[in-house]
């Protein structure tokens, strides 16, 4: 989706660079682990986003993608700044989408993120050195005209080595640098009436922006004999240089240069997937809360007969709006979604989205990939 159009070339910003920039413009909080090597920056006024992270101390690399040009004193709410972890509310596609307001016709050109999701601050409830609890109440109106009122509780925690090992059920070598966090949410219906499928529902949609590169690929081990024909494809057409399989594993090139998107339906989606950036020597693992529910949104911008046939893992690669070639690198997004439910007043849905960044020698990262994703990183077509 056209989130941010202006882009900068590839960068090597440090966590300290981004922290100094944020300090000038808004309040922030830091969470730390691993004796200060693992760090996160969170900005409640910027929709409670995790701005960025690092795994090697204050002078280490900054993992999140920021549109640094729009972080300024006039942009008090942080609209359009990017960031490594945010909460949005689905659906994106269909007549029940919150992202096209009531602007007719329903098409890409009328994309408009709701004000409640791009300009409102989250309120801090409580904080420790390793966790923060935030909250926000929003009203959203879908394309069809139904207004939903909901409360969002956002809990962010930075994870230590033991928690990482417990969550992923493997042993982490002492030589690996790491930062990991859990971003979990509870969404409550605070309307006086129940929500209905016929008029539109809501879901928790977690997403994070990362800088693309020619040597970055998303790695998705498909389940249930899923194949490339079973996944959803949106926006720009994808050739075999950009989307291909090796065995049962789907590979998607995320260079931040070509606007395209894929969606993995519930049946074929794994509970964890990965992203390898060879030039950054970083393997990212995403683990999310996958349930046995059945109502999910898709990213097709149209009036739909089956608006609840959707994806649990959406992946977006940014690029020019007209799909023309560019050398400017921008961002890609690693995402997951909860199901939608017909919530009665005060009923809730929950969702967690966990991000694990590992950095080290290739052989060490490849061992992690083989263990967690059952995939040998040597199989990636880097030269495509």
Tab-separated table of C-alpha atoms in Angstrom:
chain	number	residue	atom	x	y	z
A	1	UNK	CA	0.000	0.000	0.000
A	2	UNK	CA	1.295	3.536	-0.708
A	3	UNK	CA	2.371	4.413	2.803
A	4	UNK	CA	5.278	6.757	2.123
A	5	UNK	CA	6.363	7.976	-1.285
A	6	UNK	CA	9.532	9.965	-0.543
A	7	UNK	CA	12.529	7.682	-0.088
A	8	UNK	CA	16.227	7.966	0.604
A	9	UNK	CA	19.092	5.888	-0.686
A	10	UNK	CA	20.568	3.084	1.347
A	11	UNK	CA	21.925	4.220	4.669
A	12	UNK	CA	24.114	3.154	7.531
A	13	UNK	CA	22.514	5.067	10.388
A	14	UNK	CA	23.403	4.026	13.901
A	15	UNK	CA	20.957	3.600	16.749
A	16	UNK	CA	22.628	6.598	18.387
A	17	UNK	CA	21.962	8.734	15.293
A	18	UNK	CA	18.268	7.908	15.446
A	19	UNK	CA	18.065	8.356	19.217
A	20	UNK	CA	19.609	11.846	18.946
A	21	UNK	CA	17.118	12.745	16.207
A	22	UNK	CA	14.116	11.505	18.204
A	23	UNK	CA	15.290	13.302	21.366
A	24	UNK	CA	15.014	16.644	19.600
A	25	UNK	CA	11.413	16.157	18.526
A	26	UNK	CA	9.412	14.074	21.000
A	27	UNK	CA	9.312	12.213	24.287
A	28	UNK	CA	10.652	8.692	24.140
A	29	UNK	CA	11.442	5.727	26.330
A	30	UNK	CA	14.100	3.045	26.011
A	31	UNK	CA	13.915	-0.617	26.929
A	32	UNK	CA	17.186	-2.526	27.322
A	33	UNK	CA	18.398	-6.098	27.765
A	34	UNK	CA	21.621	-8.125	27.424
A	35	UNK	CA	23.620	-5.621	29.540
A	36	UNK	CA	22.575	-2.692	27.352
A	37	UNK	CA	23.542	-4.256	24.030
A	38	UNK	CA	19.876	-4.892	23.114
A	39	UNK	CA	17.870	-1.637	22.974
A	40	UNK	CA	14.508	-0.268	21.741
A	41	UNK	CA	13.199	3.286	21.306
A	42	UNK	CA	9.434	3.735	21.849
A	43	UNK	CA	7.501	6.971	21.256
A	44	UNK	CA	4.009	7.140	22.820
A	45	UNK	CA	3.139	10.346	20.908
A	46	UNK	CA	4.044	8.654	17.625
A	47	UNK	CA	1.182	6.121	17.946
A	48	UNK	CA	3.210	4.152	20.506
A	49	UNK	CA	5.571	2.946	17.784
A	50	UNK	CA	8.813	1.142	18.346
A	51	UNK	CA	10.973	3.515	16.316
A	52	UNK	CA	14.009	1.273	16.001
A	53	UNK	CA	16.191	-1.270	17.769
A	54	UNK	CA	19.799	-2.393	17.939
A	55	UNK	CA	21.623	-5.537	19.050
A	56	UNK	CA	25.104	-4.140	19.699
A	57	UNK	CA	24.768	-1.166	22.028
A	58	UNK	CA	24.185	2.542	21.598
A	59	UNK	CA	26.611	2.780	18.652
A	60	UNK	CA	25.230	-0.322	16.944
A	61	UNK	CA	23.252	-0.355	13.677
A	62	UNK	CA	19.664	0.900	13.636
A	63	UNK	CA	17.332	-1.907	12.530
A	64	UNK	CA	14.151	0.081	11.780
A	65	UNK	CA	13.478	2.146	8.656
A	66	UNK	CA	12.841	5.822	9.307
A	67	UNK	CA	11.795	8.542	6.898
A	68	UNK	CA	14.124	10.963	8.657
A	69	UNK	CA	13.163	13.856	6.377
A	70	UNK	CA	9.676	14.058	7.893
A	71	UNK	CA	10.779	13.957	11.546
A	72	UNK	CA	10.687	17.643	12.396
A	73	UNK	CA	9.195	20.155	14.825
A	74	UNK	CA	6.140	20.729	12.632
A	75	UNK	CA	5.284	17.019	12.620
A	76	UNK	CA	4.225	16.739	16.250
A	77	UNK	CA	2.366	13.471	15.783
A	78	UNK	CA	5.019	11.612	13.820
A	79	UNK	CA	2.806	11.095	10.773
A	80	UNK	CA	4.643	9.162	8.057
A	81	UNK	CA	7.923	8.697	9.911
A	82	UNK	CA	8.152	4.938	9.387
A	83	UNK	CA	9.311	2.894	12.373
A	84	UNK	CA	10.046	-0.698	13.286
A	85	UNK	CA	6.764	-1.754	14.911
A	86	UNK	CA	3.265	-0.284	14.850
A	87	UNK	CA	-0.312	-1.343	15.321
A	88	UNK	CA	-2.883	-0.714	12.638
A	89	UNK	CA	-6.435	-2.038	12.536
A	90	UNK	CA	-7.637	-4.250	9.679
A	91	UNK	CA	-9.212	-4.759	7.270
A	92	UNK	CA	-7.222	-3.203	4.455
A	93	UNK	CA	-9.129	-4.643	1.492
A	94	UNK	CA	-12.857	-4.814	0.668
A	95	UNK	CA	-15.890	-2.638	1.338
A	96	UNK	CA	-15.092	-2.942	5.054
A	97	UNK	CA	-11.651	-1.303	4.735
A	98	UNK	CA	-10.709	1.545	7.076
A	99	UNK	CA	-8.074	2.887	4.642
A	100	UNK	CA	-10.195	4.505	1.940
A	101	UNK	CA	-12.622	6.382	4.187
A	102	UNK	CA	-15.822	6.839	2.191
A	103	UNK	CA	-14.007	8.200	-0.854
A	104	UNK	CA	-15.538	6.764	-4.007
A	105	UNK	CA	-14.622	4.862	-6.068
A	106	UNK	CA	-12.824	2.262	-3.932
A	107	UNK	CA	-9.395	2.194	-5.554
A	108	UNK	CA	-5.675	2.639	-4.869
A	109	UNK	CA	-5.675	6.358	-5.656
A	110	UNK	CA	-8.010	7.047	-2.722
A	111	UNK	CA	-5.769	5.402	-0.082
A	112	UNK	CA	-5.937	7.427	3.143
A	113	UNK	CA	-4.744	6.173	6.520
A	114	UNK	CA	-7.350	7.109	9.163
A	115	UNK	CA	-6.415	10.057	11.328
A	116	UNK	CA	-6.853	7.890	14.437
A	117	UNK	CA	-4.027	5.614	13.240
A	118	UNK	CA	-1.542	8.237	12.052
A	119	UNK	CA	-1.977	11.264	14.312
A	120	UNK	CA	-3.075	10.110	17.767
A	121	UNK	CA	-0.801	9.498	20.735
A	122	UNK	CA	-0.959	6.441	22.949
A	123	UNK	CA	-1.236	7.008	26.687
A	124	UNK	CA	1.365	5.421	28.932
A	125	UNK	CA	-0.197	3.228	31.623
A	126	UNK	CA	2.980	1.908	33.235
A	127	UNK	CA	6.636	1.130	32.502
A	128	UNK	CA	9.649	-0.818	33.775
A	129	UNK	CA	13.163	-1.105	32.322
A	130	UNK	CA	12.028	-3.972	30.118
A	131	UNK	CA	8.284	-3.431	29.513
A	132	UNK	CA	5.777	-0.702	28.764
A	133	UNK	CA	1.968	-0.704	28.704
A	134	UNK	CA	0.170	1.806	26.447
A	135	UNK	CA	-3.477	2.445	25.611
A	136	UNK	CA	-5.587	4.268	23.065
A	137	UNK	CA	-9.287	4.569	22.189
A	138	UNK	CA	-10.239	5.134	18.555
A	139	UNK	CA	-13.271	5.441	16.304
A	140	UNK	CA	-12.908	4.089	12.773
A	141	UNK	CA	-15.386	4.252	9.903
A	142	UNK	CA	-15.137	1.737	7.082
A	143	UNK	CA	-15.756	2.332	3.379
A	144	UNK	CA	-19.332	1.089	3.669
A	145	UNK	CA	-19.997	3.640	6.420
A	146	UNK	CA	-20.020	1.527	9.586
A	147	UNK	CA	-18.309	3.180	12.562
A	148	UNK	CA	-16.591	0.979	15.148
A	149	UNK	CA	-15.407	2.252	18.514
A	150	UNK	CA	-12.586	0.299	20.083
A	151	UNK	CA	-10.014	0.344	22.841
A	152	UNK	CA	-6.460	-0.841	22.134
A	153	UNK	CA	-4.072	-1.980	24.845
A	154	UNK	CA	-0.463	-2.219	23.625
A	155	UNK	CA	2.183	-4.070	25.611
A	156	UNK	CA	5.832	-4.017	24.504
A	157	UNK	CA	8.543	-6.046	26.217
A	158	UNK	CA	12.204	-6.537	25.331
A	159	UNK	CA	13.239	-10.180	25.608
A	160	UNK	CA	16.322	-11.589	27.314
A	161	UNK	CA	18.278	-14.592	26.055
A	162	UNK	CA	16.363	-17.118	28.161
A	163	UNK	CA	12.987	-15.853	26.937
A	164	UNK	CA	14.187	-15.959	23.351
A	165	UNK	CA	15.362	-19.539	23.782
A	166	UNK	CA	12.126	-20.547	25.517
A	167	UNK	CA	9.922	-18.917	22.863
A	168	UNK	CA	11.777	-20.361	19.882
A	169	UNK	CA	12.836	-23.620	21.546
A	170	UNK	CA	16.515	-23.510	20.573
A	171	UNK	CA	19.881	-22.600	22.075
A	172	UNK	CA	21.515	-19.299	21.108
A	173	UNK	CA	25.295	-19.259	20.695
A	174	UNK	CA	27.122	-16.787	22.932
A	175	UNK	CA	28.780	-15.232	19.862
A	176	UNK	CA	25.457	-14.104	18.330
A	177	UNK	CA	24.321	-10.510	18.853
A	178	UNK	CA	20.571	-10.222	19.358
A	179	UNK	CA	17.664	-7.956	20.129
A	180	UNK	CA	14.105	-9.241	20.405
A	181	UNK	CA	10.755	-7.904	21.528
A	182	UNK	CA	7.159	-8.918	22.018
A	183	UNK	CA	4.518	-6.491	20.761
A	184	UNK	CA	1.120	-7.676	21.971
A	185	UNK	CA	-2.334	-6.147	21.810
A	186	UNK	CA	-5.851	-6.491	23.141
A	187	UNK	CA	-8.625	-4.933	21.073
A	188	UNK	CA	-11.976	-4.387	22.811
A	189	UNK	CA	-15.376	-3.522	21.344
A	190	UNK	CA	-16.495	-0.473	23.351
A	191	UNK	CA	-19.597	0.148	21.254
A	192	UNK	CA	-23.041	-0.392	22.781
A	193	UNK	CA	-23.870	-2.976	20.087
A	194	UNK	CA	-22.199	-6.090	18.694
A	195	UNK	CA	-20.202	-6.060	15.482
A	196	UNK	CA	-21.589	-7.997	12.492
A	197	UNK	CA	-19.900	-9.597	9.499
A	198	UNK	CA	-22.458	-7.975	7.206
A	199	UNK	CA	-21.436	-4.436	8.225
A	200	UNK	CA	-17.742	-4.922	8.995
A	201	UNK	CA	-15.392	-6.185	11.693
A	202	UNK	CA	-11.925	-5.251	12.981
A	203	UNK	CA	-8.614	-7.064	13.468
A	204	UNK	CA	-5.208	-6.368	15.003
A	205	UNK	CA	-2.601	-5.722	12.306
A	206	UNK	CA	1.056	-5.626	13.374
A	207	UNK	CA	3.627	-4.246	10.954
A	208	UNK	CA	7.214	-3.062	10.953
A	209	UNK	CA	9.338	-1.191	8.405
A	210	UNK	CA	12.896	-2.205	7.525
A	211	UNK	CA	15.323	-0.911	4.943
A	212	UNK	CA	15.327	-2.914	1.741
A	213	UNK	CA	18.388	-4.072	-0.173
A	214	UNK	CA	19.207	-6.187	-3.223
A	215	UNK	CA	20.456	-8.881	-0.839
A	216	UNK	CA	17.390	-9.072	1.411
A	217	UNK	CA	14.783	-11.823	1.146
A	218	UNK	CA	11.773	-12.883	3.174
A	219	UNK	CA	11.722	-16.642	3.892
A	220	UNK	CA	8.354	-18.337	4.431
A	221	UNK	CA	8.197	-22.138	4.953
A	222	UNK	CA	4.769	-22.946	3.512
A	223	UNK	CA	2.610	-25.503	5.329
A	224	UNK	CA	0.150	-28.089	4.025
A	225	UNK	CA	1.890	-28.490	0.666
A	226	UNK	CA	1.327	-24.852	-0.148
A	227	UNK	CA	2.758	-23.602	-3.428
A	228	UNK	CA	3.365	-20.271	-5.111
A	229	UNK	CA	-0.100	-20.472	-6.713
A	230	UNK	CA	-1.779	-20.658	-3.281
A	231	UNK	CA	-0.660	-17.236	-2.071
A	232	UNK	CA	-2.201	-13.843	-2.767
A	233	UNK	CA	-0.302	-11.345	-4.914
A	234	UNK	CA	-1.091	-7.624	-5.083
A	235	UNK	CA	0.080	-4.405	-6.761
A	236	UNK	CA	3.052	-4.907	-9.134
A	237	UNK	CA	3.377	-8.186	-11.055
A	238	UNK	CA	6.054	-10.483	-9.603
A	239	UNK	CA	8.488	-12.380	-11.817
A	240	UNK	CA	10.621	-15.332	-10.692
A	241	UNK	CA	13.490	-13.008	-9.761
A	242	UNK	CA	11.293	-11.548	-7.040
A	243	UNK	CA	9.094	-14.448	-5.947
A	244	UNK	CA	10.067	-18.106	-6.178
A	245	UNK	CA	10.156	-21.313	-4.161
A	246	UNK	CA	12.935	-23.668	-3.115
A	247	UNK	CA	11.251	-26.896	-2.112
A	248	UNK	CA	8.347	-25.893	0.153
A	249	UNK	CA	9.924	-22.549	1.095
A	250	UNK	CA	8.708	-19.289	-0.450
A	251	UNK	CA	11.327	-16.583	-1.120
A	252	UNK	CA	10.336	-12.943	-1.719
A	253	UNK	CA	12.937	-10.336	-2.633
A	254	UNK	CA	12.428	-7.220	-0.486
A	255	UNK	CA	14.678	-4.568	-1.992
A	256	UNK	CA	12.466	-1.540	-1.259
A	257	UNK	CA	12.529	-0.678	-4.963
A	258	UNK	CA	9.379	-2.239	-6.445
A	259	UNK	CA	5.877	-1.787	-5.068
A	260	UNK	CA	4.341	-5.200	-4.562
A	261	UNK	CA	2.747	-7.311	-1.871
A	262	UNK	CA	2.050	-10.927	-1.015
A	263	UNK	CA	-0.362	-12.524	1.461
A	264	UNK	CA	-0.122	-15.988	2.985
A	265	UNK	CA	-3.541	-17.541	3.725
A	266	UNK	CA	-4.089	-19.193	7.115
A	267	UNK	CA	-3.968	-22.746	5.697
A	268	UNK	CA	-0.458	-22.329	4.276
A	269	UNK	CA	1.025	-19.952	6.839
A	270	UNK	CA	3.753	-21.068	9.267
A	271	UNK	CA	3.808	-19.808	12.860
A	272	UNK	CA	7.249	-18.315	12.305
A	273	UNK	CA	8.917	-16.896	9.209
A	274	UNK	CA	12.186	-15.144	8.518
A	275	UNK	CA	14.027	-12.404	6.656
A	276	UNK	CA	17.715	-12.540	5.768
A	277	UNK	CA	19.742	-9.398	4.953
A	278	UNK	CA	23.110	-10.616	3.716
A	279	UNK	CA	24.665	-7.151	3.551
A	280	UNK	CA	23.595	-6.365	7.129
A	281	UNK	CA	24.610	-9.833	8.409
A	282	UNK	CA	21.171	-10.021	10.019
A	283	UNK	CA	18.597	-12.780	10.239
A	284	UNK	CA	15.188	-11.650	11.483
A	285	UNK	CA	12.624	-14.130	12.766
A	286	UNK	CA	8.935	-13.213	13.117
A	287	UNK	CA	6.742	-15.257	15.463
A	288	UNK	CA	3.078	-14.348	15.789
A	289	UNK	CA	-0.096	-15.569	17.439
A	290	UNK	CA	-1.711	-17.950	14.980
A	291	UNK	CA	-5.152	-19.169	16.003
A	292	UNK	CA	-7.674	-21.582	14.491
A	293	UNK	CA	-10.109	-18.820	13.544
A	294	UNK	CA	-11.321	-18.322	9.993
A	295	UNK	CA	-12.113	-14.636	9.297
A	296	UNK	CA	-9.139	-12.682	7.886
A	297	UNK	CA	-8.791	-9.658	5.651
A	298	UNK	CA	-7.089	-9.586	2.266
A	299	UNK	CA	-5.383	-6.649	0.566
A	300	UNK	CA	-7.462	-6.505	-2.607
A	301	UNK	CA	-8.871	-2.995	-3.024
A	302	UNK	CA	-12.345	-3.805	-4.343
A	303	UNK	CA	-15.929	-4.534	-3.356
A	304	UNK	CA	-15.818	-8.244	-2.566
A	305	UNK	CA	-18.150	-11.187	-2.370
A	306	UNK	CA	-15.737	-12.985	0.018
A	307	UNK	CA	-14.184	-10.214	2.133
A	308	UNK	CA	-13.161	-12.628	4.912
A	309	UNK	CA	-11.001	-14.862	2.706
A	310	UNK	CA	-7.676	-13.363	3.606
A	311	UNK	CA	-4.120	-13.677	4.830
A	312	UNK	CA	-2.426	-13.982	8.210
A	313	UNK	CA	1.010	-12.938	6.913
A	314	UNK	CA	1.039	-9.882	4.628
A	315	UNK	CA	4.458	-8.758	3.307
A	316	UNK	CA	4.814	-5.396	1.529
A	317	UNK	CA	7.722	-4.138	-0.582
A	318	UNK	CA	7.714	-0.406	-1.290
A	319	UNK	CA	8.676	1.305	-4.539
A	320	UNK	CA	7.559	3.953	-6.995
A	321	UNK	CA	3.839	4.496	-7.367
A	322	UNK	CA	3.975	3.846	-11.131
A	323	UNK	CA	6.164	0.711	-10.733
A	324	UNK	CA	8.988	2.352	-12.707
A	325	UNK	CA	12.599	1.322	-12.102
A	326	UNK	CA	14.488	3.193	-9.395
A	327	UNK	CA	17.841	3.063	-7.665
A	328	UNK	CA	16.415	4.681	-4.544
A	329	UNK	CA	15.992	2.121	-1.792
A	330	UNK	CA	13.141	2.548	0.657
A	331	UNK	CA	11.459	0.015	2.942
A	332	UNK	CA	9.680	-3.273	3.146
A	333	UNK	CA	7.281	-4.471	5.860
A	334	UNK	CA	7.120	-7.638	7.939
A	335	UNK	CA	3.551	-8.103	9.169
A	336	UNK	CA	1.020	-10.406	10.816
A	337	UNK	CA	-2.677	-10.151	11.618
A	338	UNK	CA	-5.218	-11.517	14.036
A	339	UNK	CA	-8.515	-12.929	12.924
A	340	UNK	CA	-11.671	-10.822	12.949
A	341	UNK	CA	-14.581	-11.765	15.198
A	342	UNK	CA	-18.161	-10.675	15.745
A	343	UNK	CA	-17.378	-9.105	19.100
A	344	UNK	CA	-20.187	-8.198	21.473
A	345	UNK	CA	-19.772	-5.068	23.658
A	346	UNK	CA	-16.714	-5.422	25.946
A	347	UNK	CA	-15.526	-8.605	24.226
A	348	UNK	CA	-11.905	-8.694	23.073
A	349	UNK	CA	-9.441	-10.244	20.646
A	350	UNK	CA	-5.699	-10.505	21.258
A	351	UNK	CA	-2.598	-10.841	19.106
A	352	UNK	CA	1.139	-10.969	19.662
A	353	UNK	CA	3.861	-10.214	17.104
A	354	UNK	CA	7.437	-11.019	18.133
A	355	UNK	CA	10.530	-9.800	16.305
A	356	UNK	CA	13.934	-11.427	16.813
A	357	UNK	CA	17.031	-9.925	15.159
A	358	UNK	CA	20.183	-12.048	15.142
A	359	UNK	CA	23.565	-10.904	13.841
A	360	UNK	CA	26.770	-12.879	13.410
A	361	UNK	CA	28.859	-14.869	10.954
A	362	UNK	CA	27.035	-16.450	8.045
A	363	UNK	CA	27.496	-20.003	9.294
A	364	UNK	CA	25.966	-19.097	12.661
A	365	UNK	CA	22.966	-17.380	11.072
A	366	UNK	CA	22.537	-20.255	8.645
A	367	UNK	CA	22.460	-22.694	11.564
A	368	UNK	CA	19.627	-20.651	13.121
A	369	UNK	CA	17.768	-20.603	9.803
A	370	UNK	CA	18.117	-24.378	9.424
A	371	UNK	CA	16.886	-24.935	12.974
A	372	UNK	CA	13.945	-22.522	12.998
A	373	UNK	CA	12.938	-22.332	9.317
A	374	UNK	CA	14.313	-25.647	8.019
A	375	UNK	CA	16.007	-23.605	5.286
A	376	UNK	CA	19.602	-23.302	4.079
A	377	UNK	CA	20.385	-19.640	3.365
A	378	UNK	CA	22.733	-20.718	0.550
A	379	UNK	CA	19.600	-21.469	-1.499
A	380	UNK	CA	18.634	-17.805	-1.808
A	381	UNK	CA	19.088	-16.431	-5.324
A	382	UNK	CA	21.096	-13.378	-4.211
A	383	UNK	CA	22.201	-12.485	-7.722
A	384	UNK	CA	18.715	-12.154	-9.180
